[in-house]
Short mmCIF file of C-alpha atoms and ligand atoms in Angstrom, two decimals:
data_model
loop_
_atom_site.label_atom_id
_atom_site.label_comp_id
_atom_site.label_asym_id
_atom_site.label_seq_id
_atom_site.Cartn_x
_atom_site.Cartn_y
_atom_site.Cartn_z
CA MET B 262 0.00 0.00 0.00
CA SER B 263 1.35 3.41 -0.94
CA GLU B 264 2.20 6.19 1.50
CA ASP B 265 0.97 9.73 0.93
CA THR B 266 4.54 11.03 0.71
CA SER B 267 5.35 9.10 -2.47
CA ILE B 268 2.33 10.05 -4.53
CA PRO B 269 3.19 12.00 -7.70
CA VAL B 270 1.20 15.21 -7.85
CA ARG B 271 0.95 17.95 -10.46
CA PRO B 272 3.49 20.67 -9.48
CA GLU B 273 1.03 23.56 -9.14
CA GLU B 274 -1.05 21.51 -6.74
CA SER B 275 1.92 20.37 -4.62
CA SER B 276 2.25 22.93 -1.85
CA ALA B 277 2.20 20.87 1.33
CA GLY B 278 5.32 18.73 0.88
CA SER B 279 5.07 15.53 2.84
CA SER B 280 1.30 15.38 3.14
CA VAL B 281 0.53 16.23 -0.45
CA ALA B 282 -2.30 13.79 -1.00
CA ALA B 283 -3.93 14.64 2.31
CA ASN B 284 -3.68 18.33 1.44
CA LEU B 285 -5.13 17.70 -2.01
CA GLY B 286 -7.93 15.77 -0.48
CA ARG B 287 -8.60 18.50 2.08
CA ARG B 288 -8.75 21.11 -0.69
CA GLY B 289 -11.20 18.95 -2.61
CA PHE B 290 -13.22 18.40 0.53
CA LEU B 291 -13.24 22.09 1.36
CA ARG B 292 -14.50 22.97 -2.09
CA ALA B 293 -17.26 20.46 -1.80
CA GLY B 294 -18.03 21.80 1.69
CA ALA B 295 -18.34 25.33 0.34
CA LEU B 296 -20.71 23.96 -2.26
CA ALA B 297 -22.77 22.28 0.43
CA ALA B 298 -23.04 25.50 2.44
CA GLY B 299 -24.31 27.42 -0.57
CA ALA B 300 -26.58 24.83 -2.08
CA GLY B 301 -29.23 24.23 0.59
CA ALA B 302 -30.96 20.88 0.45
CA ALA B 303 -28.85 19.62 -2.44
CA GLY B 304 -25.73 20.49 -0.44
CA ALA B 305 -26.92 18.58 2.60
CA ALA B 306 -27.16 15.50 0.43
CA LEU B 307 -23.42 15.74 -0.28
CA ARG B 308 -22.57 14.28 3.12
CA PRO B 309 -22.35 10.49 3.15
CA VAL B 310 -25.45 9.01 4.73
CA ALA B 311 -24.62 6.55 7.51
CA ALA B 312 -26.56 3.29 7.45
CA ALA B 313 -29.57 3.56 9.75
CA ALA B 314 -29.14 1.67 13.01
CA ALA B 315 -31.30 -1.43 13.41
CA ASP B 316 -34.18 -1.42 15.94
CA PRO B 317 -33.45 -4.36 18.30
CA ALA B 318 -37.21 -4.92 18.66
CA ASN B 319 -37.31 -5.92 14.98
CA LEU B 320 -34.38 -8.35 15.11
CA PRO B 321 -34.50 -12.13 15.81
CA PRO B 322 -35.84 -13.71 17.94
CA ASN B 323 -38.49 -10.93 17.96
CA VAL B 324 -41.13 -10.91 15.22
CA PRO B 325 -41.32 -7.45 13.55
CA PRO B 326 -44.69 -5.81 12.69
CA HIS B 327 -44.25 -6.44 8.94
CA SER B 328 -44.35 -10.17 9.68
CA GLN B 329 -47.48 -9.88 11.84
CA TYR B 330 -49.90 -7.70 9.85
CA LEU B 331 -51.17 -7.55 6.29
CA GLY B 332 -49.53 -5.01 4.04
CA PRO B 333 -51.22 -2.88 1.34
CA GLY B 334 -52.86 -4.87 -1.48
CA VAL B 335 -52.26 -4.91 -5.22
CA VAL B 336 -52.59 -1.67 -7.23
CA THR B 337 -52.19 0.41 -4.08
CA ASN B 338 -49.55 2.07 -6.26
CA PRO B 339 -50.58 1.25 -9.88
CA TYR B 340 -47.31 2.26 -11.57
CA GLY B 341 -45.02 1.40 -8.68
CA SER B 342 -42.15 3.29 -7.07
CA PRO B 343 -38.97 2.45 -5.15
CA SER B 344 -38.97 1.52 -1.46
CA PRO B 345 -39.17 4.61 0.79
CA PHE B 346 -35.85 3.40 2.25
CA GLU B 347 -34.25 4.24 -1.13
CA ALA B 348 -35.42 7.87 -1.09
CA GLU B 349 -31.82 9.14 -1.35
CA VAL B 350 -31.34 7.46 -4.74
CA VAL B 351 -32.33 10.39 -6.93
CA ARG B 352 -31.00 12.65 -9.65
CA ARG B 353 -29.38 15.79 -8.30
CA ASN B 354 -28.27 19.08 -9.81
CA VAL B 355 -25.49 21.48 -8.85
CA GLU B 356 -27.37 24.72 -8.35
CA TRP B 357 -24.50 27.13 -9.06
CA LEU B 358 -23.70 25.50 -12.42
CA THR B 359 -26.53 27.13 -14.37
CA ALA B 360 -28.67 30.24 -14.01
CA THR B 361 -31.96 28.40 -14.50
CA THR B 362 -33.24 24.81 -14.32
CA GLU B 363 -34.76 25.00 -17.83
CA SER B 364 -31.31 25.08 -19.44
CA SER B 365 -29.45 22.86 -17.04
CA VAL B 366 -28.38 19.35 -16.10
CA SER B 367 -29.16 16.73 -13.47
CA PHE B 368 -26.85 13.84 -12.67
CA THR B 369 -27.43 10.08 -12.38
CA PRO B 370 -26.58 8.60 -8.92
CA LEU B 371 -24.04 6.13 -10.40
CA THR B 372 -22.86 4.86 -7.01
CA ASP B 373 -26.34 3.52 -6.16
CA LEU B 374 -26.84 1.61 -9.41
CA HIS B 375 -26.30 -2.13 -9.97
CA GLY B 376 -25.41 -3.94 -13.18
CA PHE B 377 -25.23 -1.64 -16.21
CA VAL B 378 -28.83 -0.46 -16.79
CA THR B 379 -30.02 2.96 -15.62
CA PRO B 380 -33.65 2.99 -14.38
CA ASN B 381 -35.73 5.42 -16.43
CA GLY B 382 -36.41 7.74 -13.50
CA LEU B 383 -32.67 8.15 -12.87
CA HIS B 384 -31.45 8.85 -16.43
CA PHE B 385 -29.46 12.11 -16.35
CA GLU B 386 -31.14 15.17 -17.86
CA ARG B 387 -29.76 17.92 -20.04
CA HIS B 388 -32.32 20.36 -21.35
CA HIS B 389 -31.86 23.61 -23.26
CA GLY B 390 -35.45 24.87 -23.06
CA GLY B 391 -37.14 22.78 -20.39
CA ILE B 392 -39.24 19.64 -20.92
CA PRO B 393 -42.03 20.07 -23.49
CA GLU B 394 -45.29 18.23 -22.85
CA ILE B 395 -46.13 16.63 -26.20
CA ASP B 396 -49.29 14.71 -27.05
CA PRO B 397 -48.08 11.90 -29.34
CA ALA B 398 -51.21 12.40 -31.49
CA ASP B 399 -49.86 15.87 -32.31
CA HIS B 400 -46.28 14.81 -32.97
CA ARG B 401 -44.81 14.44 -36.46
CA LEU B 402 -41.37 13.56 -37.84
CA MET B 403 -40.58 15.28 -41.14
CA ILE B 404 -37.83 14.14 -43.51
CA HIS B 405 -37.02 16.58 -46.30
CA GLY B 406 -34.19 18.15 -48.30
CA LEU B 407 -32.06 16.04 -50.66
CA VAL B 408 -34.50 13.10 -50.81
CA GLU B 409 -36.61 11.57 -53.57
CA ARG B 410 -39.77 11.69 -51.43
CA GLU B 411 -40.34 14.18 -48.62
CA LEU B 412 -42.10 12.31 -45.80
CA ILE B 413 -44.05 13.15 -42.66
CA PHE B 414 -44.52 10.30 -40.17
CA THR B 415 -47.08 10.05 -37.39
CA MET B 416 -46.09 8.15 -34.24
CA GLU B 417 -48.55 5.42 -35.21
CA GLU B 418 -46.88 5.02 -38.62
CA LEU B 419 -43.40 4.84 -37.07
CA MET B 420 -44.54 2.16 -34.61
CA ARG B 421 -45.85 -0.05 -37.44
CA LEU B 422 -42.27 -0.52 -38.71
CA PRO B 423 -40.12 -3.46 -37.49
CA PRO B 424 -38.44 -2.29 -34.27
CA VAL B 425 -34.96 -2.99 -32.94
CA SER B 426 -33.92 -2.89 -29.26
CA ARG B 427 -30.32 -2.16 -28.26
CA PHE B 428 -28.46 -1.25 -25.06
CA HIS B 429 -26.43 1.96 -25.40
CA PHE B 430 -25.03 4.57 -23.06
CA ILE B 431 -25.70 8.26 -23.60
CA GLU B 432 -23.01 10.56 -22.15
CA CYS B 433 -23.01 14.36 -22.19
CA ALA B 434 -19.86 15.72 -23.87
CA ALA B 435 -19.38 17.87 -20.73
CA ASN B 436 -19.40 14.93 -18.30
CA GLY B 437 -16.42 15.67 -16.01
CA GLY B 438 -16.12 19.12 -17.56
CA MET B 439 -15.63 20.82 -14.17
CA GLU B 440 -12.57 18.66 -13.42
CA TRP B 441 -10.13 19.80 -16.13
CA ARG B 442 -8.16 22.14 -13.84
CA GLY B 443 -8.17 19.96 -10.73
CA ALA B 444 -10.43 18.03 -8.38
CA GLN B 445 -13.58 20.10 -7.92
CA LEU B 446 -16.72 18.21 -6.95
CA ASN B 447 -16.63 15.79 -4.06
CA ARG B 448 -19.23 13.34 -5.28
CA CYS B 449 -19.09 10.72 -8.07
CA GLN B 450 -22.64 11.70 -9.02
CA PHE B 451 -21.35 15.15 -9.99
CA THR B 452 -17.96 14.20 -11.47
CA HIS B 453 -19.31 11.36 -13.68
CA GLY B 454 -23.12 11.32 -13.47
CA MET B 455 -23.88 12.76 -16.92
CA ILE B 456 -23.94 9.24 -18.30
CA SER B 457 -26.77 6.72 -18.32
CA CYS B 458 -27.45 3.44 -20.12
CA CYS B 459 -30.79 2.07 -21.30
CA GLN B 460 -32.22 -0.45 -23.71
CA TRP B 461 -33.56 1.75 -26.51
CA THR B 462 -36.31 0.54 -28.85
CA GLY B 463 -37.21 2.15 -32.15
CA VAL B 464 -36.60 2.19 -35.89
CA PRO B 465 -33.15 2.37 -37.49
CA LEU B 466 -32.72 5.84 -39.05
CA LYS B 467 -31.35 3.99 -42.10
CA THR B 468 -34.82 2.49 -42.71
CA LEU B 469 -36.45 5.93 -42.80
CA LEU B 470 -33.74 7.51 -44.99
CA GLU B 471 -33.95 4.60 -47.47
CA THR B 472 -37.73 4.98 -47.53
CA ALA B 473 -37.32 8.66 -48.39
CA GLY B 474 -34.59 7.84 -50.92
CA LEU B 475 -31.31 9.77 -50.63
CA LYS B 476 -30.20 11.89 -53.58
CA PRO B 477 -26.63 11.24 -54.81
CA ASN B 478 -25.22 14.43 -53.23
CA ALA B 479 -26.70 13.70 -49.78
CA GLY B 480 -23.78 14.06 -47.37
CA TRP B 481 -25.19 15.31 -44.06
CA ILE B 482 -28.42 15.48 -42.11
CA LEU B 483 -29.69 18.14 -39.73
CA VAL B 484 -31.60 16.74 -36.75
CA GLU B 485 -33.88 19.07 -34.79
CA GLY B 486 -35.94 18.86 -31.61
CA ALA B 487 -39.46 20.18 -30.94
CA ASP B 488 -38.63 21.81 -27.60
CA ALA B 489 -38.56 25.60 -27.14
CA SER B 490 -34.80 25.68 -27.91
CA GLY B 491 -35.23 23.96 -31.29
CA LEU B 492 -31.90 22.28 -30.62
CA ASN B 493 -30.25 21.06 -33.82
CA ARG B 494 -27.05 19.34 -34.92
CA SER B 495 -25.39 18.20 -38.15
CA VAL B 496 -24.59 14.51 -38.62
CA PRO B 497 -22.57 13.00 -41.48
CA ILE B 498 -24.63 10.61 -43.60
CA GLU B 499 -22.27 7.67 -42.85
CA LYS B 500 -23.21 7.71 -39.15
CA ALA B 501 -26.90 8.29 -39.97
CA LEU B 502 -26.87 5.13 -42.12
CA ASP B 503 -24.81 3.13 -39.60
CA ASP B 504 -26.28 2.59 -36.11
CA ALA B 505 -28.47 5.67 -35.49
CA LEU B 506 -31.83 4.82 -33.93
CA ILE B 507 -35.14 6.73 -33.90
CA ALA B 508 -36.30 5.62 -30.44
CA TYR B 509 -39.75 5.73 -28.84
CA ALA B 510 -39.09 3.44 -25.87
CA GLN B 511 -36.49 2.94 -23.15
CA ASN B 512 -36.14 -0.05 -20.84
CA GLY B 513 -39.41 -1.56 -22.01
CA GLU B 514 -41.73 1.46 -21.71
CA ARG B 515 -42.32 4.58 -23.76
CA LEU B 516 -39.72 7.33 -23.36
CA ARG B 517 -39.94 9.51 -20.28
CA PRO B 518 -40.88 13.16 -21.10
CA GLU B 519 -37.43 14.30 -19.97
CA GLN B 520 -35.84 11.78 -22.37
CA GLY B 521 -37.68 13.07 -25.43
CA TYR B 522 -41.22 11.65 -25.34
CA PRO B 523 -42.60 10.71 -27.75
CA LEU B 524 -39.55 10.42 -30.06
CA ARG B 525 -35.80 10.92 -29.85
CA LEU B 526 -32.63 10.19 -31.76
CA VAL B 527 -30.11 7.80 -30.19
CA MET B 528 -26.65 8.22 -31.69
CA PRO B 529 -24.63 5.34 -30.17
CA GLY B 530 -21.22 6.28 -28.77
CA TRP B 531 -21.46 9.95 -29.73
CA GLU B 532 -21.75 12.98 -27.43
CA GLY B 533 -25.24 13.09 -25.94
CA ASN B 534 -26.08 16.51 -27.39
CA ILE B 535 -26.54 14.87 -30.83
CA SER B 536 -29.10 12.34 -29.51
CA ILE B 537 -31.78 14.97 -30.15
CA LYS B 538 -34.84 14.66 -27.91
CA TRP B 539 -38.43 15.40 -29.02
CA LEU B 540 -37.16 14.81 -32.59
CA ARG B 541 -39.39 16.53 -35.16
CA ARG B 542 -37.30 17.17 -38.28
CA ILE B 543 -34.52 15.62 -40.35
CA GLU B 544 -33.21 17.66 -43.26
CA VAL B 545 -30.84 16.03 -45.73
CA GLY B 546 -28.15 18.30 -47.18
CA ASP B 547 -24.74 18.25 -48.83
CA LYS B 548 -22.77 20.01 -46.07
CA ALA B 549 -22.84 20.69 -42.34
CA TRP B 550 -25.09 23.48 -41.00
CA TYR B 551 -22.60 24.87 -38.43
CA SER B 552 -25.32 25.37 -35.85
CA ARG B 553 -24.74 27.00 -32.45
CA GLU B 554 -24.30 23.58 -30.82
CA GLU B 555 -21.33 22.76 -33.10
CA THR B 556 -19.59 26.16 -33.18
CA SER B 557 -19.80 28.23 -29.98
CA LYS B 558 -20.73 25.11 -27.99
CA TYR B 559 -19.54 21.49 -28.09
CA THR B 560 -16.17 22.42 -29.58
CA ASP B 561 -12.86 21.96 -27.74
CA LEU B 562 -10.60 25.03 -27.35
CA LEU B 563 -6.93 23.98 -27.47
CA THR B 564 -3.93 25.84 -26.02
CA ASP B 565 -2.97 27.33 -29.43
CA GLY B 566 -6.38 29.03 -29.71
CA ILE B 567 -7.65 26.55 -32.31
CA ALA B 568 -10.94 24.84 -31.47
CA ARG B 569 -11.47 21.19 -32.33
CA GLN B 570 -14.83 20.84 -34.08
CA PHE B 571 -17.08 17.85 -34.78
CA THR B 572 -15.51 15.82 -31.96
CA TRP B 573 -18.40 13.44 -31.74
CA VAL B 574 -17.07 10.22 -30.25
CA GLN B 575 -17.05 9.68 -26.48
CA GLU B 576 -13.68 8.00 -25.97
CA ALA B 577 -13.13 5.09 -23.59
CA LYS B 578 -13.61 6.01 -19.92
CA SER B 579 -14.22 4.36 -16.58
CA VAL B 580 -14.90 5.27 -12.96
CA VAL B 581 -14.94 3.41 -9.66
CA THR B 582 -18.40 3.67 -8.04
CA PHE B 583 -17.37 1.92 -4.82
CA PRO B 584 -15.57 3.25 -2.91
CA ALA B 585 -16.52 6.83 -3.81
CA PRO B 586 -17.02 10.11 -1.89
CA GLU B 587 -20.70 9.29 -1.27
CA LYS B 588 -19.87 5.61 -0.55
CA PRO B 589 -17.24 5.64 2.24
CA VAL B 590 -15.46 2.53 3.51
CA ASN B 591 -16.65 1.12 6.84
CA GLY B 592 -13.50 -0.09 8.59
CA ALA B 593 -10.65 -2.36 7.51
CA GLY B 594 -11.61 -5.67 5.93
CA TYR B 595 -12.95 -7.30 2.80
CA TYR B 596 -14.71 -5.27 0.08
CA THR B 597 -15.45 -5.42 -3.63
CA ILE B 598 -14.18 -2.47 -5.64
CA SER B 599 -16.74 -1.90 -8.40
CA GLY B 600 -17.31 0.53 -11.23
CA LEU B 601 -18.43 1.24 -14.77
CA ALA B 602 -16.52 1.44 -18.07
CA TRP B 603 -17.60 2.41 -21.58
CA SER B 604 -16.34 3.36 -25.03
CA GLY B 605 -17.97 5.22 -27.91
CA ARG B 606 -15.85 3.22 -30.34
CA GLY B 607 -16.84 -0.31 -29.36
CA ARG B 608 -16.76 -2.81 -26.51
CA ILE B 609 -14.81 -2.66 -23.26
CA GLU B 610 -12.02 -5.21 -23.55
CA ARG B 611 -10.35 -4.88 -20.14
CA VAL B 612 -10.38 -2.77 -16.98
CA ASP B 613 -7.42 -2.45 -14.61
CA VAL B 614 -7.73 -1.23 -11.03
CA SER B 615 -5.03 0.41 -8.88
CA THR B 616 -5.14 1.04 -5.13
CA ASP B 617 -1.84 2.98 -5.04
CA GLY B 618 -2.47 5.87 -7.42
CA GLY B 619 -1.51 4.06 -10.61
CA ARG B 620 1.87 2.55 -9.68
CA ASN B 621 0.53 -1.01 -9.67
CA TRP B 622 -2.46 -2.37 -11.57
CA GLN B 623 -4.56 -5.52 -11.37
CA THR B 624 -7.00 -6.69 -14.01
CA ALA B 625 -10.61 -6.50 -12.81
CA GLU B 626 -13.37 -8.98 -13.62
CA LEU B 627 -15.88 -7.80 -16.23
CA GLN B 628 -19.46 -8.56 -15.24
CA GLY B 629 -20.88 -9.49 -18.66
CA PRO B 630 -22.28 -8.90 -21.13
CA ALA B 631 -19.72 -6.36 -22.42
CA LEU B 632 -21.80 -4.84 -25.24
CA ASP B 633 -20.96 -2.39 -28.02
CA LYS B 634 -21.11 1.30 -26.93
CA CYS B 635 -22.69 0.25 -23.65
CA LEU B 636 -21.83 0.54 -19.97
CA THR B 637 -19.89 -2.45 -18.66
CA ARG B 638 -19.55 -3.21 -14.95
CA PHE B 639 -16.21 -4.29 -13.49
CA GLN B 640 -15.29 -5.53 -10.02
CA MET B 641 -12.26 -6.58 -8.02
CA PRO B 642 -11.90 -8.11 -4.54
CA TRP B 643 -10.07 -5.78 -2.13
CA ARG B 644 -8.87 -6.27 1.42
CA TRP B 645 -8.47 -2.78 2.90
CA ASN B 646 -5.78 -2.56 5.58
CA GLY B 647 -7.07 0.75 6.93
CA GLU B 648 -4.28 2.90 5.43
CA SER B 649 -4.65 5.72 2.88
CA ALA B 650 -5.31 4.34 -0.58
CA LEU B 651 -5.60 5.98 -4.00
CA ILE B 652 -8.20 4.08 -6.01
CA GLN B 653 -8.19 4.32 -9.82
CA SER B 654 -9.58 2.44 -12.80
CA ARG B 655 -8.23 2.38 -16.37
CA CYS B 656 -10.10 0.79 -19.28
CA ILE B 657 -9.04 -0.52 -22.68
CA ASP B 658 -11.58 -0.77 -25.50
CA SER B 659 -11.92 -3.14 -28.44
CA THR B 660 -9.82 -0.80 -30.66
CA GLY B 661 -6.88 -1.11 -28.20
CA TYR B 662 -7.27 2.49 -26.97
CA VAL B 663 -6.19 2.95 -23.33
CA GLN B 664 -7.95 5.49 -21.07
CA PRO B 665 -5.43 8.33 -20.44
CA THR B 666 -4.25 9.99 -17.26
CA MET B 667 -5.27 13.63 -16.86
CA THR B 668 -1.63 14.65 -17.45
CA GLN B 669 -1.60 12.81 -20.78
CA LEU B 670 -4.93 14.37 -21.73
CA GLN B 671 -3.80 17.89 -20.75
CA ASP B 672 -0.58 17.47 -22.75
CA LEU B 673 -2.76 16.97 -25.84
CA ARG B 674 -5.64 19.31 -25.13
CA GLY B 675 -4.64 21.88 -22.49
CA VAL B 676 -7.17 22.91 -19.83
CA ASN B 677 -9.47 25.30 -21.72
CA SER B 678 -11.97 22.72 -22.82
CA ILE B 679 -15.00 21.68 -20.84
CA TYR B 680 -15.80 18.78 -23.16
CA HIS B 681 -14.47 15.24 -23.66
CA ASN B 682 -12.68 14.70 -20.34
CA ASN B 683 -12.15 10.92 -20.28
CA ALA B 684 -9.20 10.93 -17.87
CA ILE B 685 -8.54 8.38 -15.14
CA GLN B 686 -10.29 9.38 -11.89
CA THR B 687 -8.67 9.08 -8.46
CA TRP B 688 -10.48 8.58 -5.15
CA LEU B 689 -8.46 9.03 -1.94
CA VAL B 690 -9.56 6.64 0.81
CA ASN B 691 -8.59 8.17 4.15
CA PRO B 692 -7.72 6.04 7.22
CA ASN B 693 -11.11 7.03 8.73
CA GLY B 694 -12.85 5.55 5.66
CA GLU B 695 -13.95 8.86 4.13
CA VAL B 696 -13.34 9.10 0.39
CA GLU B 697 -12.37 12.25 -1.51
CA ASN B 698 -11.94 13.39 -5.08
CA VAL B 699 -8.24 14.14 -5.65
CA ARG B 700 -5.90 14.71 -8.57
CA VAL B 701 -2.67 12.78 -8.99
CA ALA B 702 -0.29 12.75 -11.94
CO1 CO G 988 -17.42 17.09 -29.05
#
């Protein structure tokens, strides 16, 4: 197990000499504490919740009330909802991030999820004009531009076509965007929670474009949403004809309103902004449109002043979800380190885990199936000796790409960007079991 004194740290963050990691952790903790003080109820939720103590009256050999009396009958709750004891497992926002909630983001509680599927009520949200309430009877999808036949589909017509169902993650390009200049947010939900993974059901976009008939000079499509922001993006025709999906269902039920009900685009492996929600229009053209969302936004400013544009793919990334700041360790002993890995270019091939800040690595077990452009869970047995530990994960995808350290990423891209941070994350486990977001080289 490593000692704090030997942990490599970025020079500008190394001010405390021998207790560098502890100091880093304290800074991270203090920032998160300041957030908590200013954020009211959401801030209070930042503190790890201790497991509720058992009531001895309900433990063997006593017979608790729930074993003595009838409970509520069927359809007491016709749709169903989680146990009241899981009330902390909710999406959360960071109130100071945005001026309003209509153009804002909420984060998935990754550390409370199991397997690789995100329940529909916990899928992260990113809206630019709030959530429109759309009657599916009033919704249309128009396909026009460089096509042989301009088409307008009703929802009923779309749902007559042969559907496909596929598991894919959707990740906001800005997931981890606050962390480029150092450890900022002391909760995995906020550092990594702009990713979710569902089984999406719908019609391949290819089917609709072939029905419309592409003209020979068709090179791009514009996809546009029906919300008040009219969000739109350009997509090259190759991706549109590859694995793009026009989805009307997620995890076995119709889309949630905040996920685009009644119709959305799912663009597997690409930045979430392109998976246009409330999809109403597809225009076929011969060049990109250079919309706001691909010029002033969703581009990556490099150190030489040049901005990378059309950086669509979400590169391979992983994060440990236990232990994590909101999931502290409860005394020395046996645990299972667990987390999630994904790649916008294919499958997850391997995940390595380090408990000493990246000096030594062990290969974790992948909890299958490891699907294409889908979250994949990994796990590794761990006997914690009660000393400080620096927990990291590093994934490798089916193209051979290895998830970079933040230093490697900054060498390529500087620190100006807020998008496409796929760097290795470090959690510092303190001797008291508390876990903090820290930055190591
Ligand atoms: Co991008």
